[in-house]
Amino acid sequence: MTEEIIIAGFGGQGVLSMGKILAYSGLMQGQEIAWMPSYGPEMRGGTSNVTVIISDERVSSPILTQYDTVIVLNQQSMDKFESTVKPGGTLIFDPNGITKMPTRKDINIFKIEAAQLASDMGNQKVFNMIVLGAFLKVRPIVDNKYVEEGLRHSLPERAHKLIPLNMEAIEKGKNEVVKM
Amino acid sequence: MEKELKLMKGNEAIAEAAIRYGADAYFGYPITPQSEVIEYFMEQNPIERTGMVVLQAESEVAAINMVYGAAACGMAAMTSSSSPGFSLKQEGLSYIAGAELPCLVLNVVRGGPGLGTIQPSQSDYFQSTKGGGHGDYRLIVLAPASVQEMYDFVQIGFDLAFKYRNPVLILSDGIIGQMMEKVEIGPQRVRRTMDEVIKQCPWATTGKTANRERNIITSLDLVASRQEEFNRKLVKKYDTIREKEVRCECINCDDADYVFVAYGTSSRLCMKSMDLLRKEGYKVGLVRPITLFPYPSKIIAGLAERVKGFLTIEMSTGQMVEDVMLAVNGKRPVKHYGRVGGVVPTPEEIVDAMKNFMKGE
């Protein structure tokens, strides 16, 4: 199994940390992983993206042009990455701020209203964990117990009391993701 | 003992590895894309963990000369920078090589020339392997292709540096530095005591005792004949290194008609391209030099006896390709494909480059 994923959105949406938690979860499950952020001037207040690769085998290129799963969290990322989903692959998006819906017919498209759900939960910070939950429902490549371990390893000790809240958000994402 | 696995950036792995190795000192000056090295050190407070000194110098020039001073005392010292900052260190490196001192340096390469860009590149190959500073000297150059190798090469690098009393360079790039991967962390080694340093480094300036002559660390000798003799001694050392320290990984070369030659990040891209090409039935292999000096010339020369051609993939306008040509010595076609200025070629683009090469274009 090799899953090549890109997560793209605004800087500050928790794109990089979501990728890190996913990567750590894969590591805890005993898999090979790579986490490659976009870095450079475009990150200052602009868009941010991260490639995460989880595999049973040694990971080759961390730079990709096509992905098994694309997760987009703003319109710019939708414009840039919808075309990069492999045929038969998966596109997950939050409709908040999306003005042009995806149009491809050869991929599986899922919607998660993460911004709204986070707001309902009274904590905008769990937004990215709701998105992660949606991903894990659609592509169940990592067991829940490893996700929890992933959280434990990627969050600083002082934030460990928030792990149950994060797991709750992941559950929420799993329950609320909708196939288009 | 249970393996300790961590998810780390290449830049962080370097710093953790140095602490775990029991290194004595790091002197650095921040520059993108390797600022995480000094950031990680500062966060870890190595003086508390092992007694290791970490200092932000006032400039790159100061940092490399602090390394020079520490190395002269037998300390395991290192510095790191990225291309423009690394250029500033060349004078110091030439002096350290001339004084035959061990040290570890890291260059997380970004696009040049000049200030260039902050994105990854491999355009410092010539500087790293052919000199860079003045005079007839060589660095031992290790080229990691993963975060694990960033970690592992710290120990290998320091060990080689002390074995040969020669500076060792880890030549990385913005991708390996910024990327996070799984790293297996080794045990914490205890830093050498001063007695152990004196025993291991009888040449170091550790304080003159009655039973020996003064140790003098210098790269200056105004008597030309003695300097020539010294140069010949260095050549002998470099020849020993060429003989004994070549490291190289060959993947799918046994049945290959054509091979990629690529190091570091480019080798990772080529692994993907090779898989894509093999799925289409093309017998393509990959030679990944791990040491760039000494260069795996013999391995490439051996392959030149039976493969049809070599395509080097570099994020440069073609630098390592010259070493491949020297090794192949006209026996087979050798070509280069690369992107520059911080642009990273895609695996698909490399597939096309190989197909064109195989067609003889």
Tab-separated table of C-alpha atoms in Angstrom, chain A residues 8-149:
chain	number	residue	atom	x	y	z
A	8	ALA	CA	-3.615	22.473	0.747
A	9	GLY	CA	-5.165	25.554	2.273
A	10	PHE	CA	-4.366	28.898	3.877
A	11	GLY	CA	-1.426	29.306	6.223
A	12	GLY	CA	-2.885	29.087	9.731
A	13	GLN	CA	-5.560	26.494	8.944
A	14	GLY	CA	-3.420	23.781	10.470
A	15	VAL	CA	-2.495	22.177	7.160
A	16	LEU	CA	1.082	21.377	8.165
A	17	SER	CA	0.171	20.069	11.622
A	18	MET	CA	-2.620	17.916	10.204
A	19	GLY	CA	-0.058	16.433	7.825
A	20	LYS	CA	2.332	15.889	10.689
A	21	ILE	CA	-0.266	14.101	12.820
A	22	LEU	CA	-1.216	11.908	9.862
A	23	ALA	CA	2.441	11.131	9.181
A	24	TYR	CA	3.118	10.335	12.844
A	25	SER	CA	0.079	8.040	12.888
A	26	GLY	CA	1.519	6.156	9.912
A	27	LEU	CA	4.869	5.930	11.659
A	28	MET	CA	3.197	4.504	14.784
A	29	GLN	CA	1.517	1.913	12.581
A	30	GLY	CA	4.982	0.856	11.423
A	31	GLN	CA	4.930	2.384	7.953
A	32	GLU	CA	7.376	4.355	5.872
A	33	ILE	CA	6.487	8.004	5.653
A	34	ALA	CA	7.491	11.338	4.160
A	35	TRP	CA	6.166	14.808	4.998
A	36	MET	CA	7.199	17.550	2.617
A	37	PRO	CA	5.945	21.110	3.145
A	38	SER	CA	5.861	23.838	0.567
A	39	TYR	CA	8.374	26.315	1.854
A	40	GLY	CA	9.218	29.683	0.494
A	41	PRO	CA	7.919	33.208	0.088
A	42	GLU	CA	4.432	31.989	-0.822
A	43	MET	CA	3.879	30.898	2.773
A	44	ARG	CA	3.744	34.384	4.233
A	45	GLY	CA	0.017	34.940	4.675
A	46	GLY	CA	-0.686	32.985	1.512
A	47	THR	CA	-1.415	29.392	0.660
A	48	SER	CA	0.330	26.500	2.307
A	49	ASN	CA	0.487	22.862	1.344
A	50	VAL	CA	2.073	19.650	2.489
A	51	THR	CA	2.648	16.319	0.797
A	52	VAL	CA	2.291	13.241	2.991
A	53	ILE	CA	3.258	9.791	1.752
A	54	ILE	CA	2.431	6.673	3.764
A	55	SER	CA	3.686	3.400	2.381
A	56	ASP	CA	4.601	-0.203	3.121
A	57	GLU	CA	7.758	0.334	1.081
A	58	ARG	CA	10.678	2.750	1.037
A	59	VAL	CA	9.311	6.107	-0.117
A	60	SER	CA	10.836	7.332	-3.365
A	61	SER	CA	10.159	10.881	-4.543
A	62	PRO	CA	8.735	13.342	-2.006
A	63	ILE	CA	7.924	15.637	-4.949
A	64	LEU	CA	4.847	14.520	-6.855
A	65	THR	CA	2.543	15.781	-9.572
A	66	GLN	CA	-0.336	13.347	-9.012
A	67	TYR	CA	-1.923	12.199	-5.786
A	68	ASP	CA	-4.182	9.406	-4.556
A	69	THR	CA	-5.919	11.900	-2.286
A	70	VAL	CA	-6.121	15.665	-2.536
A	71	ILE	CA	-7.539	17.657	0.390
A	72	VAL	CA	-8.322	21.292	-0.441
A	73	LEU	CA	-9.410	23.899	2.062
A	74	ASN	CA	-9.698	27.044	-0.062
A	75	GLN	CA	-10.549	28.069	-3.632
A	76	GLN	CA	-6.939	28.733	-4.677
A	77	SER	CA	-6.014	25.190	-3.675
A	78	MET	CA	-9.070	23.790	-5.492
A	79	ASP	CA	-7.999	25.639	-8.656
A	80	LYS	CA	-4.448	24.391	-8.344
A	81	PHE	CA	-4.921	20.781	-7.227
A	82	GLU	CA	-8.233	19.399	-8.560
A	83	SER	CA	-6.444	18.377	-11.748
A	84	THR	CA	-3.731	16.528	-9.793
A	85	VAL	CA	-5.997	13.771	-8.410
A	86	LYS	CA	-5.127	10.447	-10.041
A	87	PRO	CA	-8.046	9.022	-12.059
A	88	GLY	CA	-10.127	7.012	-9.583
A	89	GLY	CA	-8.543	8.946	-6.719
A	90	THR	CA	-10.115	11.010	-3.969
A	91	LEU	CA	-10.805	14.727	-3.553
A	92	ILE	CA	-11.949	16.018	-0.165
A	93	PHE	CA	-12.919	19.651	0.343
A	94	ASP	CA	-14.558	22.035	2.771
A	95	PRO	CA	-17.212	24.061	0.902
A	96	ASN	CA	-16.575	27.068	3.165
A	97	GLY	CA	-15.106	29.714	0.870
A	98	ILE	CA	-15.421	27.546	-2.226
A	99	THR	CA	-17.048	29.445	-5.067
A	100	LYS	CA	-16.399	27.005	-7.918
A	101	MET	CA	-17.334	23.397	-7.187
A	102	PRO	CA	-15.088	20.599	-8.494
A	103	THR	CA	-16.136	19.305	-11.892
A	104	ARG	CA	-14.188	16.109	-12.512
A	105	LYS	CA	-16.239	12.968	-13.110
A	106	ASP	CA	-13.422	10.390	-12.938
A	107	ILE	CA	-12.640	10.812	-9.245
A	108	ASN	CA	-14.440	10.358	-5.925
A	109	ILE	CA	-15.385	13.686	-4.401
A	110	PHE	CA	-16.247	14.179	-0.725
A	111	LYS	CA	-17.400	17.224	1.185
A	112	ILE	CA	-16.744	17.977	4.848
A	113	GLU	CA	-18.164	21.145	6.398
A	114	ALA	CA	-15.275	21.324	8.845
A	115	ALA	CA	-15.287	25.078	9.463
A	116	GLN	CA	-18.984	24.982	10.355
A	117	LEU	CA	-18.604	21.853	12.527
A	118	ALA	CA	-15.632	23.323	14.372
A	119	SER	CA	-17.651	26.428	15.043
A	120	ASP	CA	-20.518	24.222	16.344
A	121	MET	CA	-18.037	22.494	18.655
A	122	GLY	CA	-17.042	25.937	19.918
A	123	ASN	CA	-13.375	25.512	18.989
A	124	GLN	CA	-12.020	26.655	15.615
A	125	LYS	CA	-8.719	24.949	16.372
A	126	VAL	CA	-10.151	21.447	15.855
A	127	PHE	CA	-10.977	22.339	12.237
A	128	ASN	CA	-8.036	20.379	10.855
A	129	MET	CA	-8.835	17.306	12.978
A	130	ILE	CA	-12.366	17.237	11.556
A	131	VAL	CA	-10.835	17.238	8.081
A	132	LEU	CA	-8.437	14.466	9.159
A	133	GLY	CA	-11.440	12.457	10.392
A	134	ALA	CA	-13.135	12.869	7.011
A	135	PHE	CA	-9.993	11.631	5.282
A	136	LEU	CA	-9.660	8.612	7.592
A	137	LYS	CA	-13.292	7.637	6.974
A	138	VAL	CA	-12.839	7.763	3.203
A	139	ARG	CA	-9.308	6.296	3.174
A	140	PRO	CA	-9.036	4.142	6.325
A	141	ILE	CA	-5.288	3.595	6.014
A	142	VAL	CA	-4.431	4.213	9.672
A	143	ASP	CA	-6.088	2.612	12.717
A	144	ASN	CA	-7.669	4.897	15.302
A	145	LYS	CA	-5.311	3.747	18.060
A	146	TYR	CA	-2.308	4.810	15.986
A	147	VAL	CA	-3.927	8.164	15.281
A	148	GLU	CA	-4.188	8.685	19.029
A	149	GLU	CA	-0.535	7.707	19.417
